[in-house]
Short mmCIF file of C-alpha atoms in Angstrom, two decimals:
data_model
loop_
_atom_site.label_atom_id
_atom_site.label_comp_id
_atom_site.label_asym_id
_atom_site.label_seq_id
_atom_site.Cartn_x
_atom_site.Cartn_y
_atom_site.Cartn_z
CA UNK A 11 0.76 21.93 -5.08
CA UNK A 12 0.72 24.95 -2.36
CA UNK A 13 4.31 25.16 -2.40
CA UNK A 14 3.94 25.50 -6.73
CA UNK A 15 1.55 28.66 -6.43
CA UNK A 16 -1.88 26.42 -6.70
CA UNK A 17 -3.50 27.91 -4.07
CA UNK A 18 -7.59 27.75 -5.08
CA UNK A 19 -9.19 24.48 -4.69
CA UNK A 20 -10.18 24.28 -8.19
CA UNK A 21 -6.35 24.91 -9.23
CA UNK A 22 -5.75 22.16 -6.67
CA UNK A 23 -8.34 19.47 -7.74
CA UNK A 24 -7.64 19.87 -11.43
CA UNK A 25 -3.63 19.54 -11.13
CA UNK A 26 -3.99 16.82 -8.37
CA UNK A 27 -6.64 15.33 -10.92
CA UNK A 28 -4.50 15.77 -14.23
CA UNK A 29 -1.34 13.93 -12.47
CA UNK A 30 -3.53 11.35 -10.88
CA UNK A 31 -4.84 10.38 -14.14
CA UNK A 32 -0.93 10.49 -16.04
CA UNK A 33 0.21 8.28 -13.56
CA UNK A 34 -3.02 5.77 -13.52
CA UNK A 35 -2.68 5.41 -16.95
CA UNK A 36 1.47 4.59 -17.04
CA UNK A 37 1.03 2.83 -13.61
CA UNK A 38 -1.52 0.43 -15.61
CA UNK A 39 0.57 0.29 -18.82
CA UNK A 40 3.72 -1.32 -16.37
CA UNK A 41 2.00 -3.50 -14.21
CA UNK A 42 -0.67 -4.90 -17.34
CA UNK A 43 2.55 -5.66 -19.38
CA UNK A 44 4.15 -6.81 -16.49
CA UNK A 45 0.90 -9.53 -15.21
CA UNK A 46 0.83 -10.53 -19.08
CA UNK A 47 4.56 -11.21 -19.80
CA UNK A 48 4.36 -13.15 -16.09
CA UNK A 49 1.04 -15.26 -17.19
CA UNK A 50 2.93 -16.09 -20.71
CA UNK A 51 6.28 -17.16 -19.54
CA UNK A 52 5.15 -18.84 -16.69
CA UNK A 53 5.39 -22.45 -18.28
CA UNK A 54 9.08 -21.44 -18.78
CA UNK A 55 10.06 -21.36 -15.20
CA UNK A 56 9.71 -23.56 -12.33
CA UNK A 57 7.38 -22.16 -9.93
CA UNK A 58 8.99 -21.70 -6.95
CA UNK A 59 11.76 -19.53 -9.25
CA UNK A 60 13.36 -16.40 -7.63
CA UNK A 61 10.85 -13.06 -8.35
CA UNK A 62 14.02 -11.37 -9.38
CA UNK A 63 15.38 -13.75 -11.38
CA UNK A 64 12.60 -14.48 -13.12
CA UNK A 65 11.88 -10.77 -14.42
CA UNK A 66 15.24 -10.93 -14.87
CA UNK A 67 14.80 -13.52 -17.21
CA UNK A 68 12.13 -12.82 -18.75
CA UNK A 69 13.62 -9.46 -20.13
CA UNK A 70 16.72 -11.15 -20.92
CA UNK A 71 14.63 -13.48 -22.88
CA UNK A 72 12.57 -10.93 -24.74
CA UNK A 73 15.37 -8.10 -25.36
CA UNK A 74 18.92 -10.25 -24.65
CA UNK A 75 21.59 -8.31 -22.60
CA UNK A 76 20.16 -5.05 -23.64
CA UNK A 77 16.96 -5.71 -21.92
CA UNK A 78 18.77 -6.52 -18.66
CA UNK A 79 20.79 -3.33 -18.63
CA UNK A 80 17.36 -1.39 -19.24
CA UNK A 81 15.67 -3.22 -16.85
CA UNK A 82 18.80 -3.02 -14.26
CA UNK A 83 18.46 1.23 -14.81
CA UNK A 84 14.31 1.13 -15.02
CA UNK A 85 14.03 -0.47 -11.41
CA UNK A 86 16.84 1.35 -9.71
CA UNK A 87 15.19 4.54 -10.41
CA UNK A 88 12.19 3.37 -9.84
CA UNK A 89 13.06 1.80 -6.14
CA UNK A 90 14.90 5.13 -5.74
CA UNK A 91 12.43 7.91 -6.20
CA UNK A 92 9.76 5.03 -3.45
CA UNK A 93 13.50 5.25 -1.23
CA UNK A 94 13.70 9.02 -1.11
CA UNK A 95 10.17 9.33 -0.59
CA UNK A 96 9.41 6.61 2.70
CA UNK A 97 12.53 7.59 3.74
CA UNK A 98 11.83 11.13 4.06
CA UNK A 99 8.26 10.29 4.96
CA UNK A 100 9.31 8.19 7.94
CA UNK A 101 12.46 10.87 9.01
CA UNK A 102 8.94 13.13 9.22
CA UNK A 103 6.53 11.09 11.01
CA UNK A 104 8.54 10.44 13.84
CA UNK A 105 10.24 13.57 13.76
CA UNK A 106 6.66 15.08 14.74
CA UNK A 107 5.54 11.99 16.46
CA UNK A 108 7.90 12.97 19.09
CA UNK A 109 7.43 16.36 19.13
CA UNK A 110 11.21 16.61 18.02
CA UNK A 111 12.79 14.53 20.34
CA UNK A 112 13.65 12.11 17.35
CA UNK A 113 15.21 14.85 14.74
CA UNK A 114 14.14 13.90 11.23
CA UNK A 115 17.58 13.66 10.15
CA UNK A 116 18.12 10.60 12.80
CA UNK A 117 14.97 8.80 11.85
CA UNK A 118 15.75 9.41 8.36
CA UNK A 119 19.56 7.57 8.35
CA UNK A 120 18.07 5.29 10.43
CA UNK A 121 15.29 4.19 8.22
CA UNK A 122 17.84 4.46 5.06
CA UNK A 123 20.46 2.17 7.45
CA UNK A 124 17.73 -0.45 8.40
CA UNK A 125 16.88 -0.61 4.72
CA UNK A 126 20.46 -0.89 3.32
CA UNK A 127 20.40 -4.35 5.96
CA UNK A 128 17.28 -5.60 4.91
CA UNK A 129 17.68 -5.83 1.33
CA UNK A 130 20.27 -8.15 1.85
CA UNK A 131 18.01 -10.61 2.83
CA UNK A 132 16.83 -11.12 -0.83
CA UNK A 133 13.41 -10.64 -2.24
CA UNK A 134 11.67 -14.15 -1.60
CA UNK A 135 13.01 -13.43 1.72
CA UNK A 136 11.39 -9.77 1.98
CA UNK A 137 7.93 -10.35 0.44
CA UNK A 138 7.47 -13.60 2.75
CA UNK A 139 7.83 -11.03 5.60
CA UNK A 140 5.97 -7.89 4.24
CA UNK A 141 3.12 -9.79 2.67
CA UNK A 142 1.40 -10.45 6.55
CA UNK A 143 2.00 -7.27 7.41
CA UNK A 144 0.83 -5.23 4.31
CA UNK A 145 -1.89 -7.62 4.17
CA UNK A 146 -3.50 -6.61 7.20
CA UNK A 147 -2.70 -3.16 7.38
CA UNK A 148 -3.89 -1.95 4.01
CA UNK A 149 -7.78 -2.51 4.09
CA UNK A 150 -7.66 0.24 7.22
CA UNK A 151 -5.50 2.65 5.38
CA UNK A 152 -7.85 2.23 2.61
CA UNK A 153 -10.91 2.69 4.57
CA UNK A 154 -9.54 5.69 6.55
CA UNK A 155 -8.32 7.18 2.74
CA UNK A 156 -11.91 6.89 1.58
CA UNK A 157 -13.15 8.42 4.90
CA UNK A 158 -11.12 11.11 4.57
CA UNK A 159 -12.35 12.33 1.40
CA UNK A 160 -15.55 13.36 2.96
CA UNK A 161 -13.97 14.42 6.14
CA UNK A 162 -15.15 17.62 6.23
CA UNK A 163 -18.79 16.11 7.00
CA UNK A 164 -17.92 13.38 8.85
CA UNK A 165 -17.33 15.52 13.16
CA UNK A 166 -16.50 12.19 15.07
CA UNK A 167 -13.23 10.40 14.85
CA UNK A 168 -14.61 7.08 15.82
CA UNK A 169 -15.53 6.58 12.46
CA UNK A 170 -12.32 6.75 11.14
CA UNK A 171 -11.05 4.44 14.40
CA UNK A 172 -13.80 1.88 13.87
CA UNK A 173 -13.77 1.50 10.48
CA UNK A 174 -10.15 1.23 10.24
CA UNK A 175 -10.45 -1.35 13.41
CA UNK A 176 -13.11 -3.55 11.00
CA UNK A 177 -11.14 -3.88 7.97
CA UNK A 178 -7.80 -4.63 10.13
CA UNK A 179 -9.65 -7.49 12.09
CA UNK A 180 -10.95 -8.70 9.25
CA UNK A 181 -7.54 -8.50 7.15
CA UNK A 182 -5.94 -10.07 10.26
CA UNK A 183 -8.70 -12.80 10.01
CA UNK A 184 -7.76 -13.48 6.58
CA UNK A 185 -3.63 -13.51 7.23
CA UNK A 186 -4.10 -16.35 9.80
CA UNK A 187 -6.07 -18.81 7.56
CA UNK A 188 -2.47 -18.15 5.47
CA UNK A 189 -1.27 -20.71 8.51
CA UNK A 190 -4.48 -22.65 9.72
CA UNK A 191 -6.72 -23.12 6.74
CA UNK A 192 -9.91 -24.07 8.80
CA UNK A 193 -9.67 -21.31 11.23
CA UNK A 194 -12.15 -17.63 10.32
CA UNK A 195 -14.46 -20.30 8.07
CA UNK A 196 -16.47 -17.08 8.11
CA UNK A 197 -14.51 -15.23 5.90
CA UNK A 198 -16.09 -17.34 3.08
CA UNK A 199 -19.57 -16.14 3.84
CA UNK A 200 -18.41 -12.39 3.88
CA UNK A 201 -19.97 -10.40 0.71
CA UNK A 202 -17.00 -9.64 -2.15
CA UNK A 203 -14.83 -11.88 -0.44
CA UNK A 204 -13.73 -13.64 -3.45
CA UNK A 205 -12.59 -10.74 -4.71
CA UNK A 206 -10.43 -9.96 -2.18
CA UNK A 207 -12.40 -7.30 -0.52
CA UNK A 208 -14.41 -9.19 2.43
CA UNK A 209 -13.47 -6.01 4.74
CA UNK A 210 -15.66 -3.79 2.93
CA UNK A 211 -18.99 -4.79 4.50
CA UNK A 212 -17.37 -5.24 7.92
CA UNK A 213 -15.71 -1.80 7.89
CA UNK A 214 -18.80 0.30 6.48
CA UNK A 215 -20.76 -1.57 9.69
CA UNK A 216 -18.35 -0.33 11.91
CA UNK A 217 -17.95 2.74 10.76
CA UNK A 218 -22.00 3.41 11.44
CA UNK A 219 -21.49 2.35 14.69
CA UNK A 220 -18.51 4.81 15.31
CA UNK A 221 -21.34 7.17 14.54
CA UNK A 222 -22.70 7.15 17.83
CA UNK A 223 -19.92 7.07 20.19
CA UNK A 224 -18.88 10.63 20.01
CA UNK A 225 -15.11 11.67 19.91
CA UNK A 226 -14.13 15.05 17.60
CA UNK A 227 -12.59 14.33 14.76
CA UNK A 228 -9.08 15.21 13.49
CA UNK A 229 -8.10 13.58 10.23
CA UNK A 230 -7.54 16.26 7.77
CA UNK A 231 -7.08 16.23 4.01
#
């Protein structure tokens, strides 16, 4: 938005605002359609079916070849534009991680090589591995996002740290009952748990405790 001329933080907050909304809206519009056409065809398709194939099939079923040629151009851009964007993200990050010593064009081929090898593992293959991971590490980017909205008030990093540290633990927690069912019983007794958001309460208490152990803070919106 600075690069576009929207320099004032009103400008700012009502273009961030406008596209936010736009793309809350579509974002719904796909993913509703796509939870309802997945709860109706469901008795259609053994369950252990192939993610891919199934949407596949579903939009073969619904639209005949046409819908798989639409669907074929729909996700490639789609997967492209998310491509470009952690690619160039990543090429970044450890670009100034380093201090330079890992050139953003390096990082960048590297993450678009690593990719180009993993997607040949197939998608069952690639969700059974990212689920863990993005399972545990989303609560703390969540809590640190929400932090950082008020970040201009909130002078000691160990907020951030310890809230982030609450909702990972307990997100970790929650990953290894995946593989021993009885182990973290606790997790049951956590408030909004059944919702899928047991880490709230757990990060919010950590997050007044970071309170009093004093370290500047440096996230930045």
């Amino acid at each position: 938005m600075k690069a576009r001329g929207y320099s004032s933080a009103r400008m700012k907050f009502i273009s961030v605002g406008l596209a936010s909304i736009v793309a809350g809206i579509t974002l719904f519009i796909v993913y509703f359609g796509l939870c309802y056409l997945g709860a109706t065809a469901s008795t259609l398709f053994p369950e252990n079916v192939d993610k891919g194939l199934l949407v596949m099939s579903i939009s073969t079923r619904i639209f005949g070849s046409f819908g798989t040629f639409v669907l074929s151009i729909v996700i490639g851009l789609a997967c492209l534009t998310t491509a470009i964007a952690l690619a160039a993200s990543m090429g970044t990050f450890f670009s100034t991680l380093t201090d330079g010593k890992i050139s953003y064009r390096n990082a960048t081929v590297f993450s678009c090589v690593f990719s180009a090898v993993v997607a040949n593992f197939g998608l069952n293959t690639i969700i059974e591995l990212a689920a863990p991971i993005l399972t545990i590490v989303y609560p703390g980017v969540l809590a640190v996002i929400f932090l950082s909205l008020f970040d201009r008030h909130i002078k000691n990093d160990s907020v951030f740290r310890l809230a982030a540290a609450g909702a990972i633990a307990v997100s970790f927690c929650e990953v290894m009952t995946w593989y021993w069912p009885d182990a973290f019983v606790f997790l049951k007794s956590l408030p909004l748990q059944e919702f899928g958001f047991g880490w709230i309460i757990p990060s919010a208490v950590c997050a007044f405790i970071g309170f009093f152990i004093n370290r500047p803070a440096r996230v930045m919106v």
